[in-house]
Amino acid sequence: MKAGVVHAREDIRYEEIEKPKATAGHVLIKVKYTGICGSDIPRVNGNACHFFPNVLGHEFSGVVEEIGEGVTSLKPGDRVAGVPLVPCMKCEDCQKGNYSLCKHYSFIGSREFGSFAEYVAVPEKNAVKFDDSVSFEQGAFFEPATVALHGLLRVPYEGGKTVAILGGGTIGMFTAQWAKIFGAKEVVIFDIAKERLDMGMRLGATAGINTKDADFMEQAMALTGGRGFDYVYETAGNTITMKMAFELAANKANVCFIGTPTKELTFTVAEWENINRKEFNLTGSWMSYSAPFPGKEWDLAAHYFKTGDLKFDDSFIFRKMPLSQIADAFEMYKTPGTVKGKILIDSEK
């Protein structure tokens, strides 16, 4: 089969490799689309790849081609989304259902060959079936959608309250939608790009605030009667928005950092003192899994994509590119600001 194979830093090639097999307990998936994740970029353009040669790709959709011995929940022809984490199922964290925290895991698309290929073989539980009404493009967005839901539920979330979403990227847009699905009274998206704020409104946010505005904090507080927000979700991993979360939080709020930081982060005494004076709860979120594996995050993504309550906006996708042009796709990321949205790799072209 054809695949995009990483041989070294800045060296990803479209070439022929051996097609995987549906061994016992596994399924062979004919890949449709794979999204380029932010974590893939340093694996190709930086030094984050675990071994060479390697086939990346973990945000994918496709059709079950073959099933291995013992597989009962799937059949050839099923439309599926890929679940990339392969936990050990034996360690203390796995035994408690905290699969994201497993220290002995494998991962499809980094530690074992992934979906930047025509076919990928995965364990039976690593393929989630979705309805015919859900597009393969949506199927490639299950992973980010589940990351957003896992983050939302990392705190004791209740409906009827106010929610701030810091960062209007893909994860932010899905987090905002999950907040509305589970009954938020107000969902406000904060970003510096008008087009993202506009998209947030299309997807159901009650307001959007441009943090370039000199009075954005006054605008935010006016929406909450001066209280601040009951829930604050940081989705950008940006130093500015991580500090902003502390300011926007109401007394006794819940704050969750879903975004992954990329730089050192320091707080002034006054900034950090917010956590004391407001007595808010601060936590983080990692990946998207719960018991029974892969978890309610994945079941609910399939359900709400089917019902249409979890909306999919065309502007989520920056460009679709054939697998044969995968090197060109990664080249685009070398110029900051070029890629606005997700690049989907089409394995059938």
C-alpha positions as a Python dict, from the first residue, in 0.01 Angstrom:
ca = {
    (1, 'M'): (0, 0, 0),
    (2, 'K'): (97, 367, -21),
    (3, 'A'): (182, 564, 292),
    (4, 'G'): (343, 886, 410),
    (5, 'V'): (658, 759, 580),
    (6, 'V'): (875, 973, 808),
    (7, 'H'): (1244, 885, 759),
    (8, 'A'): (1407, 1175, 945),
    (9, 'R'): (1340, 1532, 1050),
    (10, 'E'): (1175, 1720, 760),
    (11, 'D'): (1179, 1400, 554),
    (12, 'I'): (835, 1248, 494),
    (13, 'R'): (796, 1044, 175),
    (14, 'Y'): (503, 903, -19),
    (15, 'E'): (609, 546, -85),
    (16, 'E'): (511, 181, -91),
    (17, 'I'): (513, -22, 232),
    (18, 'E'): (366, -354, 341),
    (19, 'K'): (-10, -353, 396),
    (20, 'P'): (-106, -451, 754),
    (21, 'K'): (-324, -752, 834),
    (22, 'A'): (-632, -799, 1049),
    (23, 'T'): (-478, -1024, 1314),
    (24, 'A'): (-674, -1176, 1604),
    (25, 'G'): (-873, -910, 1790),
    (26, 'H'): (-792, -645, 1529),
    (27, 'V'): (-966, -485, 1231),
    (28, 'L'): (-820, -358, 906),
    (29, 'I'): (-952, -15, 812),
    (30, 'K'): (-944, 138, 467),
    (31, 'V'): (-862, 497, 558),
    (32, 'K'): (-1069, 784, 420),
    (33, 'Y'): (-943, 1101, 591),
    (34, 'T'): (-680, 1185, 851),
    (35, 'G'): (-643, 1525, 1014),
    (36, 'I'): (-296, 1667, 1072),
    (37, 'C'): (-282, 1724, 1447),
    (38, 'G'): (-70, 1994, 1609),
    (39, 'S'): (131, 1713, 1770),
    (40, 'D'): (219, 1571, 1427),
    (41, 'I'): (396, 1888, 1318),
    (42, 'P'): (699, 1860, 1553),
    (43, 'R'): (717, 1489, 1471),
    (44, 'V'): (781, 1577, 1107),
    (45, 'N'): (928, 1929, 1116),
    (46, 'G'): (1104, 1887, 1453),
    (47, 'N'): (1262, 1619, 1668),
    (48, 'A'): (955, 1464, 1833),
    (49, 'C'): (933, 1141, 1631),
    (50, 'H'): (998, 828, 1842),
    (51, 'F'): (1160, 612, 1571),
    (52, 'F'): (1223, 587, 1199),
    (53, 'P'): (1080, 492, 960),
    (54, 'N'): (741, 582, 1103),
    (55, 'V'): (386, 636, 976),
    (56, 'L'): (201, 906, 1169),
    (57, 'G'): (-170, 994, 1169),
    (58, 'H'): (-418, 943, 1452),
    (59, 'E'): (-728, 1159, 1378),
    (60, 'F'): (-889, 937, 1116),
    (61, 'S'): (-1201, 788, 964),
    (62, 'G'): (-1253, 496, 731),
    (63, 'V'): (-1435, 174, 651),
    (64, 'V'): (-1373, -167, 805),
    (65, 'E'): (-1219, -383, 532),
    (66, 'E'): (-1150, -704, 725),
    (67, 'I'): (-1198, -835, 1079),
    (68, 'G'): (-962, -1063, 1265),
    (69, 'E'): (-1044, -1373, 1466),
    (70, 'G'): (-1260, -1302, 1771),
    (71, 'V'): (-1392, -963, 1657),
    (72, 'T'): (-1766, -943, 1727),
    (73, 'S'): (-1864, -574, 1748),
    (74, 'L'): (-1763, -472, 1396),
    (75, 'K'): (-1809, -607, 1046),
    (76, 'P'): (-1674, -524, 699),
    (77, 'G'): (-1841, -212, 563),
    (78, 'D'): (-1884, -36, 900),
    (79, 'R'): (-1797, 333, 899),
    (80, 'V'): (-1558, 399, 1186),
    (81, 'A'): (-1352, 666, 1358),
    (82, 'G'): (-1009, 575, 1490),
    (83, 'V'): (-928, 572, 1862),
    (84, 'P'): (-550, 622, 1883),
    (85, 'L'): (-464, 532, 2244),
    (86, 'V'): (-376, 168, 2315),
    (87, 'P'): (-353, 146, 2696),
    (88, 'C'): (-180, -147, 2866),
    (89, 'M'): (-499, -234, 3062),
    (90, 'K'): (-284, -376, 3343),
    (91, 'C'): (-136, -83, 3540),
    (92, 'E'): (-306, 82, 3837),
    (93, 'D'): (-428, 377, 3629),
    (94, 'C'): (-582, 149, 3366),
    (95, 'Q'): (-745, -67, 3634),
    (96, 'K'): (-912, 250, 3767),
    (97, 'G'): (-1029, 346, 3417),
    (98, 'N'): (-784, 637, 3387),
    (99, 'Y'): (-652, 522, 3051),
    (100, 'S'): (-517, 864, 2954),
    (101, 'L'): (-274, 839, 3247),
    (102, 'C'): (-132, 497, 3151),
    (103, 'K'): (249, 505, 3152),
    (104, 'H'): (287, 188, 2942),
    (105, 'Y'): (61, 278, 2653),
    (106, 'S'): (106, 253, 2280),
    (107, 'F'): (-36, 510, 2042),
    (108, 'I'): (-152, 459, 1685),
    (109, 'G'): (20, 719, 1472),
    (110, 'S'): (331, 774, 1684),
    (111, 'R'): (443, 461, 1871),
    (112, 'E'): (299, 230, 1606),
    (113, 'F'): (209, 289, 1243),
    (114, 'G'): (-89, 518, 1194),
    (115, 'S'): (-331, 640, 930),
    (116, 'F'): (-124, 851, 691),
    (117, 'A'): (-166, 545, 472),
    (118, 'E'): (-423, 364, 261),
    (119, 'Y'): (-486, 111, 539),
    (120, 'V'): (-435, 88, 914),
    (121, 'A'): (-487, -207, 1151),
    (122, 'V'): (-615, -136, 1502),
    (123, 'P'): (-754, -333, 1800),
    (124, 'E'): (-1130, -386, 1786),
    (125, 'K'): (-1200, -134, 2065),
    (126, 'N'): (-996, 130, 1878),
    (127, 'A'): (-1259, 170, 1609),
    (128, 'V'): (-1585, 348, 1696),
    (129, 'K'): (-1875, 293, 1461),
    (130, 'F'): (-2069, 596, 1339),
    (131, 'D'): (-2394, 645, 1150),
    (132, 'D'): (-2423, 668, 772),
    (133, 'S'): (-2553, 1025, 814),
    (134, 'V'): (-2217, 1131, 960),
    (135, 'S'): (-1960, 1224, 694),
    (136, 'F'): (-1610, 1080, 680),
    (137, 'E'): (-1484, 1435, 725),
    (138, 'Q'): (-1671, 1451, 1057),
    (139, 'G'): (-1534, 1107, 1140),
    (140, 'A'): (-1181, 1247, 1123),
    (141, 'F'): (-1283, 1502, 1389),
    (142, 'F'): (-1397, 1251, 1652),
    (143, 'E'): (-1062, 1268, 1831),
    (144, 'P'): (-1059, 1648, 1883),
    (145, 'A'): (-1432, 1640, 1968),
    (146, 'T'): (-1367, 1384, 2241),
    (147, 'V'): (-1069, 1578, 2375),
    (148, 'A'): (-1305, 1874, 2420),
    (149, 'L'): (-1571, 1668, 2599),
    (150, 'H'): (-1317, 1503, 2829),
    (151, 'G'): (-1196, 1851, 2926),
    (152, 'L'): (-1549, 1976, 2987),
    (153, 'L'): (-1614, 1687, 3226),
    (154, 'R'): (-1285, 1715, 3417),
    (155, 'V'): (-1474, 1943, 3654),
    (156, 'P'): (-1814, 1884, 3820),
    (157, 'Y'): (-2002, 2042, 3530),
    (158, 'E'): (-2363, 2153, 3576),
    (159, 'G'): (-2602, 2319, 3332),
    (160, 'G'): (-2761, 2658, 3386),
    (161, 'K'): (-2433, 2841, 3447),
    (162, 'T'): (-2189, 3067, 3261),
    (163, 'V'): (-1898, 2928, 3058),
    (164, 'A'): (-1592, 3104, 2912),
    (165, 'I'): (-1399, 2936, 2630),
    (166, 'L'): (-1049, 3080, 2582),
    (167, 'G'): (-932, 3010, 2227),
    (168, 'G'): (-1150, 2970, 1919),
    (169, 'G'): (-967, 2683, 1751),
    (170, 'T'): (-1113, 2339, 1681),
    (171, 'I'): (-1096, 2225, 2044),
    (172, 'G'): (-1243, 2552, 2164),
    (173, 'M'): (-1536, 2529, 1920),
    (174, 'F'): (-1615, 2175, 2027),
    (175, 'T'): (-1583, 2262, 2397),
    (176, 'A'): (-1829, 2548, 2349),
    (177, 'Q'): (-2075, 2316, 2177),
    (178, 'W'): (-2050, 2050, 2446),
    (179, 'A'): (-2112, 2318, 2709),
    (180, 'K'): (-2434, 2417, 2528),
    (181, 'I'): (-2542, 2056, 2474),
    (182, 'F'): (-2514, 1997, 2849),
    (183, 'G'): (-2720, 2302, 2934),
    (184, 'A'): (-2497, 2609, 2975),
    (185, 'K'): (-2686, 2934, 3030),
    (186, 'E'): (-2418, 3144, 2860),
    (187, 'V'): (-2119, 3036, 2649),
    (188, 'V'): (-1874, 3312, 2560),
    (189, 'I'): (-1578, 3254, 2326),
    (190, 'F'): (-1264, 3467, 2358),
    (191, 'D'): (-1025, 3501, 2063),
    (192, 'I'): (-829, 3760, 1864),
    (193, 'A'): (-971, 3662, 1522),
    (194, 'K'): (-1312, 3795, 1416),
    (195, 'E'): (-1373, 3499, 1184),
    (196, 'R'): (-1335, 3259, 1476),
    (197, 'L'): (-1571, 3459, 1692),
    (198, 'D'): (-1822, 3465, 1405),
    (199, 'M'): (-1791, 3087, 1367),
    (200, 'G'): (-1849, 3045, 1738),
    (201, 'M'): (-2176, 3235, 1709),
    (202, 'R'): (-2280, 3015, 1416),
    (203, 'L'): (-2216, 2711, 1630),
    (204, 'G'): (-2428, 2832, 1920),
    (205, 'A'): (-2215, 3053, 2145),
    (206, 'T'): (-2414, 3329, 2310),
    (207, 'A'): (-2137, 3588, 2268),
    (208, 'G'): (-1787, 3635, 2134),
    (209, 'I'): (-1529, 3876, 2276),
    (210, 'N'): (-1222, 3994, 2089),
    (211, 'T'): (-936, 4009, 2338),
    (212, 'K'): (-765, 4273, 2123),
    (213, 'D'): (-1027, 4519, 2248),
    (214, 'A'): (-886, 4738, 2523),
    (215, 'D'): (-1203, 4692, 2728),
    (216, 'F'): (-1253, 4319, 2668),
    (217, 'M'): (-1242, 4238, 3041),
    (218, 'E'): (-1511, 4497, 3110),
    (219, 'Q'): (-1722, 4343, 2830),
    (220, 'A'): (-1676, 3999, 2982),
    (221, 'M'): (-1769, 4104, 3332),
    (222, 'A'): (-2075, 4290, 3205),
    (223, 'L'): (-2207, 3963, 3062),
    (224, 'T'): (-2190, 3800, 3406),
    (225, 'G'): (-2317, 4087, 3618),
    (226, 'G'): (-1963, 4147, 3737),
    (227, 'R'): (-1929, 3797, 3890),
    (228, 'G'): (-1701, 3632, 3637),
    (229, 'F'): (-1762, 3288, 3487),
    (230, 'D'): (-1866, 2970, 3666),
    (231, 'Y'): (-1657, 2758, 3428),
    (232, 'V'): (-1345, 2865, 3239),
    (233, 'Y'): (-1188, 2636, 2977),
    (234, 'E'): (-849, 2733, 2834),
    (235, 'T'): (-805, 2558, 2498),
    (236, 'A'): (-519, 2746, 2331),
    (237, 'G'): (-222, 2656, 2551),
    (238, 'N'): (-123, 3021, 2529),
    (239, 'T'): (52, 3206, 2813),
    (240, 'I'): (-182, 3504, 2777),
    (241, 'T'): (-504, 3302, 2788),
    (242, 'M'): (-380, 3084, 3075),
    (243, 'K'): (-332, 3397, 3286),
    (244, 'M'): (-661, 3537, 3158),
    (245, 'A'): (-843, 3233, 3297),
    (246, 'F'): (-755, 3339, 3651),
    (247, 'E'): (-905, 3684, 3594),
    (248, 'L'): (-1225, 3560, 3431),
    (249, 'A'): (-1304, 3299, 3695),
    (250, 'A'): (-1585, 3376, 3938),
    (251, 'N'): (-1564, 3302, 4308),
    (252, 'K'): (-1578, 2922, 4360),
    (253, 'A'): (-1541, 2871, 3982),
    (254, 'N'): (-1400, 2564, 3806),
    (255, 'V'): (-1108, 2623, 3569),
    (256, 'C'): (-967, 2360, 3334),
    (257, 'F'): (-659, 2386, 3113),
    (258, 'I'): (-725, 2174, 2803),
    (259, 'G'): (-467, 2347, 2584),
    (260, 'T'): (-108, 2224, 2595),
    (261, 'P'): (144, 2494, 2695),
    (262, 'T'): (451, 2546, 2479),
    (263, 'K'): (637, 2811, 2678),
    (264, 'E'): (744, 2880, 3035),
    (265, 'L'): (464, 3034, 3237),
    (266, 'T'): (505, 3267, 3535),
    (267, 'F'): (251, 3457, 3742),
    (268, 'T'): (286, 3775, 3941),
    (269, 'V'): (180, 3752, 4304),
    (270, 'A'): (-135, 3950, 4223),
    (271, 'E'): (-222, 3720, 3933),
    (272, 'W'): (-167, 3402, 4133),
    (273, 'E'): (-351, 3540, 4434),
    (274, 'N'): (-674, 3506, 4235),
    (275, 'I'): (-668, 3134, 4313),
    (276, 'N'): (-661, 3216, 4686),
    (277, 'R'): (-905, 3503, 4693),
    (278, 'K'): (-1161, 3338, 4461),
    (279, 'E'): (-1112, 2985, 4594),
    (280, 'F'): (-1160, 2845, 4245),
    (281, 'N'): (-1070, 2488, 4151),
    (282, 'L'): (-798, 2448, 3887),
    (283, 'T'): (-728, 2129, 3698),
    (284, 'G'): (-595, 2003, 3367),
    (285, 'S'): (-713, 1761, 3102),
    (286, 'W'): (-521, 1501, 2903),
    (287, 'M'): (-656, 1312, 2601),
    (288, 'S'): (-1011, 1176, 2594),
    (289, 'Y'): (-1082, 842, 2758),
    (290, 'S'): (-1294, 688, 3035),
    (291, 'A'): (-1427, 347, 3138),
    (292, 'P'): (-1538, 131, 2973),
    (293, 'F'): (-1273, 199, 2708),
    (294, 'P'): (-1270, 412, 2500),
    (295, 'G'): (-1539, 584, 2704),
    (296, 'K'): (-1851, 798, 2702),
    (297, 'E'): (-1661, 1071, 2520),
    (298, 'W'): (-1654, 856, 2206),
    (299, 'D'): (-2009, 723, 2240),
    (300, 'L'): (-2146, 1074, 2285),
    (301, 'A'): (-1947, 1213, 1992),
    (302, 'A'): (-2101, 947, 1765),
    (303, 'H'): (-2448, 1019, 1907),
    (304, 'Y'): (-2442, 1398, 1888),
    (305, 'F'): (-2280, 1409, 1544),
    (306, 'K'): (-2568, 1184, 1435),
    (307, 'T'): (-2837, 1405, 1590),
    (308, 'G'): (-2675, 1720, 1453),
    (309, 'D'): (-2651, 1882, 1797),
    (310, 'L'): (-2271, 1864, 1765),
    (311, 'K'): (-2235, 2085, 1460),
    (312, 'F'): (-1964, 2065, 1199),
    (313, 'D'): (-1858, 2383, 1024),
    (314, 'D'): (-1690, 2369, 682),
    (315, 'S'): (-1435, 2624, 801),
    (316, 'F'): (-1295, 2361, 1042),
    (317, 'I'): (-1120, 2231, 729),
    (318, 'F'): (-851, 2450, 578),
    (319, 'R'): (-775, 2218, 290),
    (320, 'K'): (-806, 1858, 176),
    (321, 'M'): (-488, 1722, 24),
    (322, 'P'): (-413, 1382, -131),
    (323, 'L'): (-184, 1140, 51),
    (324, 'S'): (61, 1177, -236),
    (325, 'Q'): (111, 1543, -138),
    (326, 'I'): (164, 1486, 235),
    (327, 'A'): (514, 1635, 225),
    (328, 'D'): (370, 1956, 75),
    (329, 'A'): (111, 1967, 354),
    (330, 'F'): (375, 1962, 627),
    (331, 'E'): (583, 2216, 438),
    (332, 'M'): (295, 2464, 472),
    (333, 'Y'): (327, 2461, 851),
    (334, 'K'): (677, 2606, 828),
    (335, 'T'): (526, 2947, 751),
    (336, 'P'): (333, 3065, 1059),
    (337, 'G'): (-20, 3178, 989),
    (338, 'T'): (-51, 2992, 659),
    (339, 'V'): (-272, 2709, 784),
    (340, 'K'): (-601, 2830, 933),
    (341, 'G'): (-795, 2521, 1028),
    (342, 'K'): (-735, 2152, 982),
    (343, 'I'): (-560, 1995, 683),
    (344, 'L'): (-725, 1664, 600),
    (345, 'I'): (-518, 1404, 419),
    (346, 'D'): (-726, 1202, 170),
    (347, 'S'): (-589, 847, 160),
    (348, 'E'): (-792, 759, -149),
    (349, 'K'): (-614, 1013, -367),
}
